[in-house]
mmCIF file of C-alpha atoms in Angstrom:
data_model
loop_
_atom_site.group_PDB
_atom_site.id
_atom_site.type_symbol
_atom_site.label_atom_id
_atom_site.label_comp_id
_atom_site.label_asym_id
_atom_site.label_seq_id
_atom_site.Cartn_x
_atom_site.Cartn_y
_atom_site.Cartn_z
ATOM 1 C CA MET I 718 4.434 -5.659 3.084
ATOM 2 C CA GLY I 719 1.329 -3.163 1.897
ATOM 3 C CA PRO I 720 1.245 -0.091 0.021
ATOM 4 C CA LYS I 721 2.646 3.292 0.906
ATOM 5 C CA THR I 722 0.565 5.122 2.835
ATOM 6 C CA VAL I 723 0.566 8.714 4.337
ATOM 7 C CA GLN I 724 1.005 10.343 7.599
ATOM 8 C CA THR I 725 2.238 13.654 7.571
ATOM 9 C CA PRO I 726 1.977 16.359 4.622
ATOM 10 C CA LYS I 727 5.080 17.089 3.356
ATOM 11 C CA LYS I 728 4.606 20.018 1.198
ATOM 12 C CA PRO I 729 1.060 21.905 0.535
ATOM 13 C CA ALA I 730 -0.990 19.880 -2.086
ATOM 14 C CA ALA I 731 -4.425 20.899 -3.965
ATOM 15 C CA ALA I 732 -5.849 24.030 -1.874
ATOM 16 C CA THR I 733 -9.082 22.891 -1.502
ATOM 17 C CA ALA I 734 -11.105 19.766 -2.456
ATOM 18 C CA SER I 735 -13.242 21.381 -4.914
ATOM 19 C CA GLU I 736 -9.928 22.333 -6.663
ATOM 20 C CA ALA I 737 -8.976 18.571 -6.541
ATOM 21 C CA LEU I 738 -12.043 17.604 -8.197
ATOM 22 C CA LEU I 739 -11.518 20.098 -11.271
ATOM 23 C CA GLY I 740 -8.354 19.308 -11.947
ATOM 24 C CA VAL I 741 -5.497 21.330 -11.509
ATOM 25 C CA SER I 742 -4.192 23.795 -14.073
ATOM 26 C CA ILE I 743 -1.295 23.620 -16.488
ATOM 27 C CA ALA I 744 1.083 26.276 -14.540
ATOM 28 C CA ALA I 745 0.921 24.162 -11.178
ATOM 29 C CA VAL I 746 1.513 20.980 -13.331
ATOM 30 C CA SER I 747 4.451 22.341 -14.938
ATOM 31 C CA MET I 748 5.933 23.521 -11.505
ATOM 32 C CA SER I 749 4.925 19.997 -9.996
ATOM 33 C CA LEU I 750 6.964 18.094 -12.955
ATOM 34 C CA GLY I 751 9.552 20.504 -14.124
ATOM 35 C CA LEU I 752 7.595 20.598 -18.053
ATOM 36 C CA PRO I 753 7.582 24.045 -19.963
ATOM 37 C CA PRO I 754 3.676 24.829 -20.483
ATOM 38 C CA ASP I 755 4.768 25.440 -24.170
ATOM 39 C CA THR I 756 6.061 21.628 -24.242
ATOM 40 C CA ILE I 757 2.744 20.323 -22.433
ATOM 41 C CA ARG I 758 0.623 22.157 -24.953
ATOM 42 C CA SER I 759 2.648 21.051 -28.215
ATOM 43 C CA TRP I 760 2.206 17.766 -26.753
ATOM 44 C CA GLU I 761 -1.429 18.072 -26.718
ATOM 45 C CA ARG I 762 -1.622 19.517 -30.015
ATOM 46 C CA ARG I 763 0.527 16.954 -31.629
ATOM 47 C CA PHE I 764 -0.348 13.707 -30.206
ATOM 48 C CA GLY I 765 -3.341 14.311 -28.274
ATOM 49 C CA PHE I 766 -1.266 13.417 -25.004
ATOM 50 C CA PRO I 767 -3.276 14.071 -22.568
ATOM 51 C CA ALA I 768 -6.416 15.484 -23.318
ATOM 52 C CA PRO I 769 -7.373 17.412 -20.430
ATOM 53 C CA GLN I 770 -10.983 18.952 -19.794
ATOM 54 C CA ARG I 771 -11.198 22.404 -20.238
ATOM 55 C CA SER I 772 -13.069 24.959 -17.303
ATOM 56 C CA SER I 773 -15.707 27.090 -18.551
ATOM 57 C CA GLY I 774 -13.262 29.900 -19.135
ATOM 58 C CA GLY I 775 -11.536 27.303 -21.686
ATOM 59 C CA HIS I 776 -8.602 26.548 -19.408
ATOM 60 C CA ARG I 777 -6.952 23.392 -19.168
ATOM 61 C CA ARG I 778 -7.769 21.745 -16.087
ATOM 62 C CA TYR I 779 -5.622 18.287 -15.565
ATOM 63 C CA SER I 780 -6.827 15.363 -13.466
ATOM 64 C CA PRO I 781 -4.549 13.383 -11.496
ATOM 65 C CA GLU I 782 -4.639 11.122 -13.951
ATOM 66 C CA ASP I 783 -3.642 13.691 -16.600
ATOM 67 C CA VAL I 784 -0.776 14.276 -14.161
ATOM 68 C CA THR I 785 0.475 10.495 -13.822
ATOM 69 C CA LEU I 786 0.272 10.290 -17.561
ATOM 70 C CA LEU I 787 2.647 13.420 -18.008
ATOM 71 C CA ARG I 788 5.113 12.377 -15.233
ATOM 72 C CA ALA I 789 5.150 8.808 -16.949
ATOM 73 C CA LEU I 790 5.869 10.612 -20.290
ATOM 74 C CA ARG I 791 8.604 12.886 -18.799
ATOM 75 C CA ASP I 792 10.533 9.666 -17.057
ATOM 76 C CA GLU I 793 10.120 7.844 -20.429
ATOM 77 C CA LEU I 794 11.803 10.506 -21.972
ATOM 78 C CA THR I 795 14.987 10.320 -20.326
ATOM 79 C CA THR I 796 16.037 7.081 -21.733
ATOM 80 C CA GLY I 797 16.241 8.934 -25.230
ATOM 81 C CA LYS I 798 12.931 7.649 -26.746
ATOM 82 C CA PRO I 799 11.456 10.220 -29.135
ATOM 83 C CA VAL I 800 8.456 12.017 -27.805
ATOM 84 C CA SER I 801 5.954 9.517 -30.054
ATOM 85 C CA GLN I 802 7.675 6.295 -29.197
ATOM 86 C CA ALA I 803 7.461 7.554 -25.488
ATOM 87 C CA ILE I 804 3.903 8.247 -25.965
ATOM 88 C CA ASP I 805 3.187 4.596 -27.134
ATOM 89 C CA THR I 806 5.384 2.918 -24.359
ATOM 90 C CA VAL I 807 3.109 5.119 -22.136
ATOM 91 C CA ARG I 808 -0.075 3.992 -23.418
ATOM 92 C CA ARG I 809 0.487 0.441 -23.427
ATOM 93 C CA ARG I 810 1.661 0.431 -19.951
ATOM 94 C CA VAL I 811 -1.897 2.045 -18.725
ATOM 95 C CA GLU I 812 -3.593 -0.587 -20.738
ATOM 96 C CA ILE I 813 -1.629 -3.351 -19.873
ATOM 97 C CA SER I 814 -2.441 -2.491 -16.108
ATOM 98 C CA SER I 815 -5.755 -1.417 -16.812
ATOM 99 C CA GLU I 816 -8.098 -5.221 -16.100
ATOM 100 C CA HIS I 817 -9.306 -3.721 -12.633
ATOM 101 C CA ALA I 818 -8.910 -0.274 -13.960
ATOM 102 C CA GLY I 819 -12.922 0.557 -13.650
ATOM 103 C CA PRO I 820 -12.724 -0.304 -9.457
ATOM 104 C CA ILE I 821 -9.481 1.177 -9.114
ATOM 105 C CA ARG I 822 -10.837 4.324 -10.413
ATOM 106 C CA ALA I 823 -13.984 4.118 -8.872
ATOM 107 C CA ILE I 824 -12.068 4.591 -5.552
ATOM 108 C CA LEU I 825 -10.072 7.194 -6.075
ATOM 109 C CA ARG I 826 -13.181 9.056 -7.046
ATOM 110 C CA ALA I 827 -14.550 8.239 -3.979
ATOM 111 C CA ALA I 828 -11.419 9.562 -2.281
ATOM 112 C CA MET I 829 -11.499 12.809 -4.040
ATOM 113 C CA ARG I 830 -15.050 13.373 -2.701
ATOM 114 C CA LEU I 831 -13.946 11.922 0.330
ATOM 115 C CA ARG I 832 -16.721 9.201 0.425
ATOM 116 C CA SER I 833 -15.178 6.595 2.740
ATOM 117 C CA ARG I 834 -18.564 4.527 2.540
ATOM 118 C CA SER I 835 -18.257 4.692 -1.171
ATOM 119 C CA VAL I 836 -14.770 3.003 -1.213
ATOM 120 C CA SER I 837 -16.105 0.068 0.698
ATOM 121 C CA ASP I 838 -18.735 -0.453 -1.333
ATOM 122 C CA VAL I 839 -16.100 -0.557 -4.372
ATOM 123 C CA LEU I 840 -14.111 -3.448 -2.736
ATOM 124 C CA ILE I 841 -17.478 -5.126 -1.429
ATOM 125 C CA ASP I 842 -18.271 -5.321 -5.246
ATOM 126 C CA ALA I 843 -14.821 -6.042 -6.064
ATOM 127 C CA THR I 844 -14.933 -9.097 -3.198
ATOM 128 C CA SER I 845 -17.847 -11.007 -4.924
ATOM 129 C CA GLU I 846 -16.307 -10.767 -8.370
ATOM 130 C CA MET I 847 -12.972 -11.785 -7.270
ATOM 131 C CA GLY I 848 -12.423 -12.833 -3.879
ATOM 132 C CA ALA I 849 -11.331 -10.786 -0.581
ATOM 133 C CA GLU I 850 -7.633 -11.565 -1.182
ATOM 134 C CA ALA I 851 -7.660 -10.971 -4.983
ATOM 135 C CA ALA I 852 -9.683 -7.378 -4.051
ATOM 136 C CA VAL I 853 -6.894 -6.547 -1.738
ATOM 137 C CA LEU I 854 -3.550 -7.232 -4.272
ATOM 138 C CA SER I 855 -5.470 -5.973 -7.511
ATOM 139 C CA VAL I 856 -7.814 -3.385 -6.645
ATOM 140 C CA ALA I 857 -7.057 -1.771 -2.755
ATOM 141 C CA PHE I 858 -3.518 -1.588 -2.946
ATOM 142 C CA PRO I 859 -3.072 -0.152 -6.481
ATOM 143 C CA ALA I 860 -5.906 2.260 -5.448
ATOM 144 C CA LEU I 861 -3.623 3.181 -2.725
ATOM 145 C CA ARG I 862 -0.700 3.342 -4.160
ATOM 146 C CA GLU I 863 -2.069 5.265 -7.050
ATOM 147 C CA ILE I 864 -3.461 8.031 -4.712
ATOM 148 C CA GLY I 865 0.143 8.447 -2.766
ATOM 149 C CA ARG I 866 1.282 9.360 -6.426
ATOM 150 C CA TRP I 867 -1.403 12.037 -6.948
ATOM 151 C CA TRP I 868 -0.845 13.384 -3.228
ATOM 152 C CA ASP I 869 3.314 13.533 -4.278
ATOM 153 C CA VAL I 870 2.271 16.036 -7.289
ATOM 154 C CA GLY I 871 -0.078 17.935 -5.452
ATOM 155 C CA SER I 872 -3.260 16.586 -7.181
ATOM 156 C CA ALA I 873 -4.309 15.283 -4.187
ATOM 157 C CA MET I 874 -4.916 16.388 -0.448
ATOM 158 C CA VAL I 875 -3.607 14.506 2.586
ATOM 159 C CA SER I 876 -7.667 14.195 3.178
ATOM 160 C CA ASN I 877 -7.786 12.089 0.092
ATOM 161 C CA GLU I 878 -5.517 9.759 0.993
ATOM 162 C CA HIS I 879 -7.089 9.400 4.382
ATOM 163 C CA THR I 880 -10.710 8.784 3.227
ATOM 164 C CA ALA I 881 -9.076 5.636 0.824
ATOM 165 C CA THR I 882 -7.487 4.222 3.936
ATOM 166 C CA ALA I 883 -10.724 4.719 6.060
ATOM 167 C CA GLY I 884 -12.635 3.270 3.330
ATOM 168 C CA VAL I 885 -10.067 -0.038 2.826
ATOM 169 C CA ARG I 886 -10.240 -0.308 6.600
ATOM 170 C CA ALA I 887 -13.778 -0.605 7.355
ATOM 171 C CA TRP I 888 -14.008 -3.366 4.256
ATOM 172 C CA LEU I 889 -11.136 -5.223 5.820
ATOM 173 C CA ALA I 890 -12.635 -5.038 9.548
ATOM 174 C CA ALA I 891 -15.908 -6.568 7.930
ATOM 175 C CA GLU I 892 -14.401 -9.055 5.692
ATOM 176 C CA GLN I 893 -12.470 -10.323 9.010
ATOM 177 C CA LEU I 894 -15.749 -10.635 10.899
ATOM 178 C CA SER I 895 -17.167 -12.598 8.773
ATOM 179 C CA THR I 896 -14.744 -15.253 8.565
ATOM 180 C CA ASP I 897 -14.633 -17.319 11.764
ATOM 181 C CA ALA I 898 -11.308 -18.628 12.725
ATOM 182 C CA PRO I 899 -10.934 -21.823 15.003
ATOM 183 C CA VAL I 900 -11.029 -20.729 18.595
ATOM 184 C CA GLU I 901 -8.620 -24.256 19.718
ATOM 185 C CA ARG I 902 -5.621 -22.646 17.554
ATOM 186 C CA ARG I 903 -2.986 -20.699 19.350
ATOM 187 C CA PRO I 904 -3.690 -16.875 17.412
ATOM 188 C CA VAL I 905 -0.808 -15.024 15.426
ATOM 189 C CA VAL I 906 0.051 -11.653 17.153
ATOM 190 C CA LEU I 907 0.419 -8.872 14.256
ATOM 191 C CA ALA I 908 2.303 -5.819 15.455
ATOM 192 C CA CYS I 909 4.196 -3.089 13.950
ATOM 193 C CA GLY I 910 7.968 -2.017 15.392
ATOM 194 C CA PRO I 911 7.525 0.316 18.202
ATOM 195 C CA ASP I 912 8.521 3.455 15.519
ATOM 196 C CA GLU I 913 6.520 2.492 13.225
ATOM 197 C CA MET I 914 3.449 4.148 11.888
ATOM 198 C CA HIS I 915 2.362 2.325 8.673
ATOM 199 C CA SER I 916 0.051 -0.354 9.535
ATOM 200 C CA ILE I 917 -2.688 -0.810 6.696
ATOM 201 C CA GLY I 918 -0.145 -3.826 5.127
ATOM 202 C CA LEU I 919 -0.533 -5.286 8.368
ATOM 203 C CA GLU I 920 -4.151 -5.153 8.631
ATOM 204 C CA ALA I 921 -4.652 -6.546 5.344
ATOM 205 C CA PHE I 922 -2.532 -9.624 6.086
ATOM 206 C CA GLU I 923 -4.589 -10.396 9.251
ATOM 207 C CA LEU I 924 -7.713 -11.190 6.303
ATOM 208 C CA PHE I 925 -5.363 -13.366 4.621
ATOM 209 C CA LEU I 926 -4.181 -15.514 7.874
ATOM 210 C CA VAL I 927 -7.682 -15.820 9.002
ATOM 211 C CA ASN I 928 -8.661 -16.892 5.350
ATOM 212 C CA ARG I 929 -6.145 -19.680 6.164
ATOM 213 C CA GLY I 930 -8.070 -20.457 9.653
ATOM 214 C CA TRP I 931 -5.423 -18.498 11.992
ATOM 215 C CA PRO I 932 -7.289 -16.198 14.866
ATOM 216 C CA CYS I 933 -5.535 -13.233 14.889
ATOM 217 C CA VAL I 934 -4.747 -10.147 17.591
ATOM 218 C CA THR I 935 -3.475 -7.152 15.513
ATOM 219 C CA LEU I 936 -1.577 -4.720 17.983
ATOM 220 C CA GLY I 937 -1.118 -2.063 15.039
ATOM 221 C CA ALA I 938 1.210 0.803 14.813
ATOM 222 C CA LEU I 939 3.723 2.153 17.723
ATOM 223 C CA THR I 940 3.570 -1.222 19.633
ATOM 224 C CA PRO I 941 6.171 -0.996 22.202
ATOM 225 C CA ARG I 942 8.315 -4.067 22.461
ATOM 226 C CA GLU I 943 7.303 -4.811 26.064
ATOM 227 C CA GLU I 944 3.387 -4.919 24.844
ATOM 228 C CA ILE I 945 4.472 -7.056 22.354
ATOM 229 C CA ALA I 946 6.055 -9.842 24.674
ATOM 230 C CA ALA I 947 3.019 -9.263 27.530
ATOM 231 C CA VAL I 948 0.534 -9.968 24.399
ATOM 232 C CA VAL I 949 2.527 -13.141 23.456
ATOM 233 C CA ARG I 950 2.240 -14.685 26.928
ATOM 234 C CA GLN I 951 -1.312 -13.470 27.476
ATOM 235 C CA VAL I 952 -2.544 -15.182 24.395
ATOM 236 C CA ASP I 953 0.140 -18.004 23.769
ATOM 237 C CA ALA I 954 0.778 -17.336 20.608
ATOM 238 C CA GLY I 955 1.593 -19.506 17.998
ATOM 239 C CA GLY I 956 3.174 -16.892 15.749
ATOM 240 C CA VAL I 957 4.424 -13.457 16.045
ATOM 241 C CA VAL I 958 4.946 -11.129 12.605
ATOM 242 C CA ILE I 959 6.441 -7.921 13.125
ATOM 243 C CA THR I 960 6.687 -5.080 10.233
ATOM 244 C CA SER I 961 9.027 -1.872 9.747
ATOM 245 C CA HIS I 962 8.751 0.021 6.422
ATOM 246 C CA GLN I 963 11.637 2.807 6.908
ATOM 247 C CA ALA I 964 15.054 2.313 7.636
ATOM 248 C CA THR I 965 14.678 4.703 10.947
ATOM 249 C CA THR I 966 12.173 2.146 12.169
ATOM 250 C CA ARG I 967 13.998 -0.832 11.712
ATOM 251 C CA ARG I 968 16.656 -0.960 14.934
ATOM 252 C CA THR I 969 13.336 -1.036 17.359
ATOM 253 C CA ALA I 970 11.606 -3.537 15.222
ATOM 254 C CA ILE I 971 14.714 -5.674 15.449
ATOM 255 C CA ASP I 972 15.038 -5.411 19.015
ATOM 256 C CA ALA I 973 11.240 -6.356 19.467
ATOM 257 C CA LEU I 974 11.828 -9.300 17.574
ATOM 258 C CA ARG I 975 15.038 -10.173 20.201
ATOM 259 C CA GLU I 976 12.574 -9.564 22.900
ATOM 260 C CA VAL I 977 9.675 -11.816 21.860
ATOM 261 C CA ARG I 978 12.145 -14.803 20.347
ATOM 262 C CA SER I 979 13.589 -14.975 23.989
ATOM 263 C CA LEU I 980 10.793 -15.661 25.285
ATOM 264 C CA ARG I 981 10.884 -18.951 23.153
ATOM 265 C CA ARG I 982 7.192 -19.326 22.966
ATOM 266 C CA ALA I 983 5.949 -18.552 19.506
ATOM 267 C CA ARG I 984 7.668 -18.413 15.779
ATOM 268 C CA VAL I 985 8.695 -15.008 15.018
ATOM 269 C CA PHE I 986 8.010 -13.723 11.459
ATOM 270 C CA TYR I 987 9.316 -10.344 10.179
ATOM 271 C CA ALA I 988 8.190 -7.598 6.988
ATOM 272 C CA GLY I 989 8.133 -4.588 5.715
ATOM 273 C CA ARG I 990 10.366 -2.751 2.943
ATOM 274 C CA ALA I 991 12.780 -1.777 5.900
ATOM 275 C CA PHE I 992 14.171 -5.339 5.426
ATOM 276 C CA SER I 993 13.761 -5.536 1.441
ATOM 277 C CA SER I 994 17.529 -6.029 1.292
ATOM 278 C CA PRO I 995 19.363 -8.776 1.890
ATOM 279 C CA GLY I 996 21.801 -6.870 3.860
ATOM 280 C CA ALA I 997 18.820 -5.425 6.197
ATOM 281 C CA ARG I 998 18.320 -8.851 7.244
ATOM 282 C CA MET I 999 21.454 -10.065 8.012
ATOM 283 C CA GLY I 1000 21.237 -11.254 11.886
ATOM 284 C CA VAL I 1001 17.311 -10.315 12.299
ATOM 285 C CA PRO I 1002 15.779 -13.106 14.431
ATOM 286 C CA GLY I 1003 12.901 -14.659 12.879
ATOM 287 C CA ILE I 1004 11.852 -15.715 9.294
ATOM 288 C CA TYR I 1005 11.604 -12.799 6.483
ATOM 289 C CA LEU I 1006 7.957 -13.171 5.055
ATOM 290 C CA GLY I 1007 9.016 -10.881 1.739
ATOM 291 C CA GLU I 1008 6.536 -8.407 -0.132
ATOM 292 C CA ASP I 1009 3.718 -10.897 -1.228
ATOM 293 C CA LEU I 1010 0.981 -11.185 0.687
ATOM 294 C CA THR I 1011 -0.312 -14.701 -0.520
ATOM 295 C CA THR I 1012 3.030 -15.969 0.009
ATOM 296 C CA ALA I 1013 3.484 -14.669 3.142
ATOM 297 C CA ALA I 1014 0.548 -15.838 4.449
ATOM 298 C CA ASP I 1015 1.053 -19.254 3.195
ATOM 299 C CA LEU I 1016 4.691 -19.281 4.704
ATOM 300 C CA VAL I 1017 3.063 -18.248 8.143
ATOM 301 C CA ASP I 1018 0.346 -21.077 7.714
ATOM 302 C CA VAL I 1019 2.912 -23.952 7.032
ATOM 303 C CA THR I 1020 5.848 -22.939 9.557
ATOM 304 C CA ILE I 1021 3.122 -23.060 12.965
ATOM 305 C CA GLY I 1022 0.495 -25.434 11.103
ATOM 306 C CA GLY I 1023 2.211 -28.728 12.199
ATOM 307 C CA ASN I 1024 2.557 -30.169 15.345
ATOM 308 C CA ASP I 1025 6.002 -29.266 15.878
ATOM 309 C CA LEU I 1026 5.898 -25.758 17.312
ATOM 310 C CA ASP I 1027 9.457 -26.138 19.052
ATOM 311 C CA PRO I 1028 10.166 -22.173 18.668
ATOM 312 C CA ALA I 1029 13.841 -23.355 18.633
ATOM 313 C CA ARG I 1030 13.223 -24.247 15.146
ATOM 314 C CA ASN I 1031 13.382 -20.321 13.877
ATOM 315 C CA GLU I 1032 15.844 -19.286 11.826
ATOM 316 C CA ALA I 1033 17.364 -15.649 10.825
ATOM 317 C CA SER I 1034 17.097 -15.121 7.592
#
C-alpha cells in the first residue's frame, strides 16, 4: 500500500543539489544506464530523442526526465523493436500518463530545489481541483515514485526524496485535521509492523478512512507488537491495520497480527507489498486489503461499519 520510499542511500547520487538541478553529463548517463555515449548522441541526432539542454560550454546536460526516457527506451529495445518504433512507444506512454503531468512536474521541481512547502502547495491546488483522494493517487504517489526512479539512476539525492516526502506528509496532516471524524465511533489503529520503516502509504490511508468518518490512531513505523496491542485495548479500537512492504519485515508483522487478533477486540486487516503474492498471505490472520487505497478504505468501512463487530468473524485471506 503506497509508493516505495527511500530510507538510506544504496549508492552515491548526484554530487550536489546544484548539479542535480542542472542535469548530469552524458558520461554519467552512459555509466548509469549501460548505454554507449555515441549511441545516445546518435538517437538525439537522428530522432531528436531526448533533447537535453546544453551547458554554457555547449555540453549536454541530461535532466531526470531525460534519463527516465532513455532508460525506458533502453528497456523497450530489449523486446527487439527497431529504434524508431521503440521511441514512438515511449513517447506514447509519456503522453498517456500526462493527464496530471503539470502538478507532478511541479512537485518534482520543488523537490529538486529542496522546497517541501512548495510540494504541499501543489497538492493543495490539486485538492481544490480533484479532491484529496484523487490528489493522493494521481499526483502525490506518482511524484514520489518518479523521484524514487530519479534517485535510482543518480539524478536525484536522498535529500530530494526526503523533501518530497516531507511536503506530502505536511499536506496529508493538514487535510486530516480539516476533516472531523465522529468521536462516538470506535477508532481504527494504523501501524507498520515492528521492523517496517515505510509509513507514507499508511499515513495516506488515514486520510481515506477519515474521509469515510473513521477516527484513526496512527502509530507509524517500527511499532512493537506489544505496543500495538496495548493501544488497541486503550482506545477500544474497532479495527487494526498493520502493514509490511519487505520480505524481511513480513514475519514480525504477522506476529503482531496474531497478537492483536488474540485479543478478540477488533477487526484485523493487513496490507503492503510483502503480502502481494497469494503464497505470502497463506495462514496470515486478518483480512488482506490489497494495493488500492480506495478499495481498501471501502473494505474497512463496510467490514466494521455495521452493528456486528464480532472480531471472531475475521478470516485469514
